Amino acid sequence: MVANWKSHKSRDEAVHYMDDLQDAISTYVATDALKYRAVICPPASLLMYVSNRLLDRVAFADVTLGVQDLSPYPSGAYTGALSTRNLDGFGVRYAILGHSERRRYFAETSAMVAQKVEQALEGGITPIVCVDADEIAEQATALDDEHKQRIIVAYEPHEYIGTGVTQGVDEILQEVARIKDVFGDVQVLYGASVNPETMRELTGHDEIAGFLVGSASLDAKMFAQMLV
Ligand code: PGA
């Protein structure tokens, strides 16, 4: 269960969130494991605060850290970019790459995403590559065959993002099958308007390995509800 905070939250809000999340999940971890492993992807400036909490607390045994983007280049003279070297020591395990908002507002192409995938894998970070229906073939072609086997794919129909309504299960499963056809045997997440309510319809299908959650992940209690 991947929490994508996008560019929400201040430092104080991030710290309070982690307190609230710990409270909300500690009741469960005392008795049982969480149903989903969680990955929190805060904005880069807040990584340190989230990381400190995650590394510290027993309650967060099933919670790890991710980033929302990465540099397509290695560490070096690339002003403003975030390289895997910059992330050393923070415990970052995942990187969301090629999100539709990156493609739309930052002109990111599938070729650039492929470069970022390479950087992530070289740095020991698992890429979560986002694709909409019309990017499935193009993104798969842009990736190295060997890299394709080492990623997670998030199917994200952009017209459903932030609407409160998910795509129909049958359509989702169709696209997931198409993704597995071209990417191979990858884990596929679904993302777009997943919340505790909408999620009910979408669980119980083995083909959907988990979810990428935007708006509903911003509230710690709501996010915790989706983990148990
Ligand atoms: P949403 O965002 O959950 O707010 O629809 C999902 C996403 O953009 O990944």
Coordinates of C-alpha atoms in Angstrom, one line a residue, residues 74-179:
P74 CA 23.8 9.5 -11.4
S75 CA 25.2 11.7 -8.6
G76 CA 27.0 14.7 -10.1
A77 CA 26.6 18.1 -11.6
Y78 CA 22.8 18.0 -12.1
T79 CA 21.3 21.0 -10.2
G80 CA 18.0 20.3 -8.5
A81 CA 18.1 16.6 -9.1
L82 CA 17.7 13.9 -6.5
S83 CA 20.1 11.0 -7.0
T84 CA 20.1 7.6 -5.3
R85 CA 23.4 8.7 -3.6
N86 CA 21.5 11.6 -2.0
L87 CA 19.2 9.0 -0.4
D88 CA 21.9 6.8 1.1
G89 CA 21.2 6.1 4.8
F90 CA 17.5 7.2 4.7
G91 CA 16.2 3.7 4.2
V92 CA 14.5 4.5 0.9
R93 CA 13.4 1.2 -0.7
Y94 CA 11.0 2.3 -3.5
A95 CA 10.7 5.1 -6.0
I96 CA 7.4 6.1 -7.8
L97 CA 8.5 6.8 -11.3
G98 CA 6.6 8.2 -14.3
H99 CA 3.5 9.3 -12.4
S100 CA 1.0 10.9 -14.8
E101 CA 1.5 14.2 -13.0
R102 CA 5.2 14.0 -13.8
R103 CA 4.5 13.1 -17.4
R104 CA 1.9 15.9 -17.7
Y105 CA 3.4 18.8 -15.8
F106 CA 7.1 18.0 -16.1
A107 CA 7.2 16.7 -19.7
E108 CA 8.5 13.3 -18.5
T109 CA 8.7 10.7 -21.3
S110 CA 8.8 6.9 -21.2
A111 CA 12.5 7.2 -22.3
M112 CA 13.3 9.4 -19.2
V113 CA 11.4 7.0 -17.0
A114 CA 13.5 4.2 -18.3
Q115 CA 16.7 6.1 -17.4
K116 CA 15.3 6.7 -13.9
V117 CA 14.5 3.0 -13.6
E118 CA 18.1 2.2 -14.4
Q119 CA 19.3 4.7 -11.7
A120 CA 16.9 3.3 -9.1
L121 CA 17.9 -0.3 -9.7
E122 CA 21.6 0.5 -9.7
G123 CA 21.0 2.3 -6.4
G124 CA 19.2 -0.7 -4.9
I125 CA 15.8 1.0 -5.0
T126 CA 12.7 -0.8 -6.4
P127 CA 11.0 1.3 -9.1
I128 CA 7.2 1.5 -9.0
V129 CA 6.5 2.5 -12.6
C130 CA 3.2 4.2 -13.3
V131 CA 1.4 3.6 -16.5
D132 CA -1.9 4.6 -17.9
A133 CA -3.6 2.4 -20.5
D134 CA -2.1 4.1 -23.5
E135 CA 1.5 4.0 -22.1
I136 CA 1.6 0.3 -21.4
A137 CA 3.3 -0.8 -24.6
E138 CA 5.4 2.3 -25.0
Q139 CA 6.8 2.2 -21.5
A140 CA 7.5 -1.5 -21.7
T141 CA 9.4 -1.1 -25.0
A142 CA 11.5 1.7 -23.5
L143 CA 12.6 -0.5 -20.6
D144 CA 15.5 -2.9 -20.7
D145 CA 14.3 -6.5 -20.6
E146 CA 16.3 -7.3 -17.6
H147 CA 15.0 -4.2 -15.8
K148 CA 11.4 -5.1 -16.6
Q149 CA 11.7 -8.1 -14.3
R150 CA 12.8 -6.0 -11.4
I151 CA 10.0 -3.4 -11.2
I152 CA 6.5 -3.0 -9.8
V153 CA 4.0 -1.5 -12.2
A154 CA 1.2 0.8 -11.0
Y155 CA -1.8 1.0 -13.3
E156 CA -3.1 4.5 -13.0
P157 CA -6.0 5.6 -15.2
H158 CA -5.5 9.3 -15.0
E159 CA -9.2 10.2 -15.6
Y160 CA -10.1 8.6 -12.3
I161 CA -7.3 10.2 -10.2
G162 CA -8.6 12.5 -7.5
T163 CA -12.2 12.0 -8.5
G164 CA -13.4 9.7 -5.6
V165 CA -14.5 7.1 -8.2
T166 CA -12.4 4.1 -9.2
Q167 CA -12.5 2.5 -12.6
G168 CA -14.7 -0.6 -12.8
V169 CA -13.1 -3.8 -11.6
D170 CA -13.5 -5.6 -14.9
E171 CA -11.7 -2.9 -16.8
I172 CA -9.0 -2.7 -14.2
L173 CA -8.4 -6.5 -14.4
Q174 CA -8.3 -6.3 -18.2
E175 CA -5.6 -3.6 -18.1
V176 CA -3.7 -5.6 -15.4
A177 CA -3.7 -8.6 -17.7
R178 CA -2.4 -6.4 -20.6
I179 CA 0.4 -5.1 -18.4

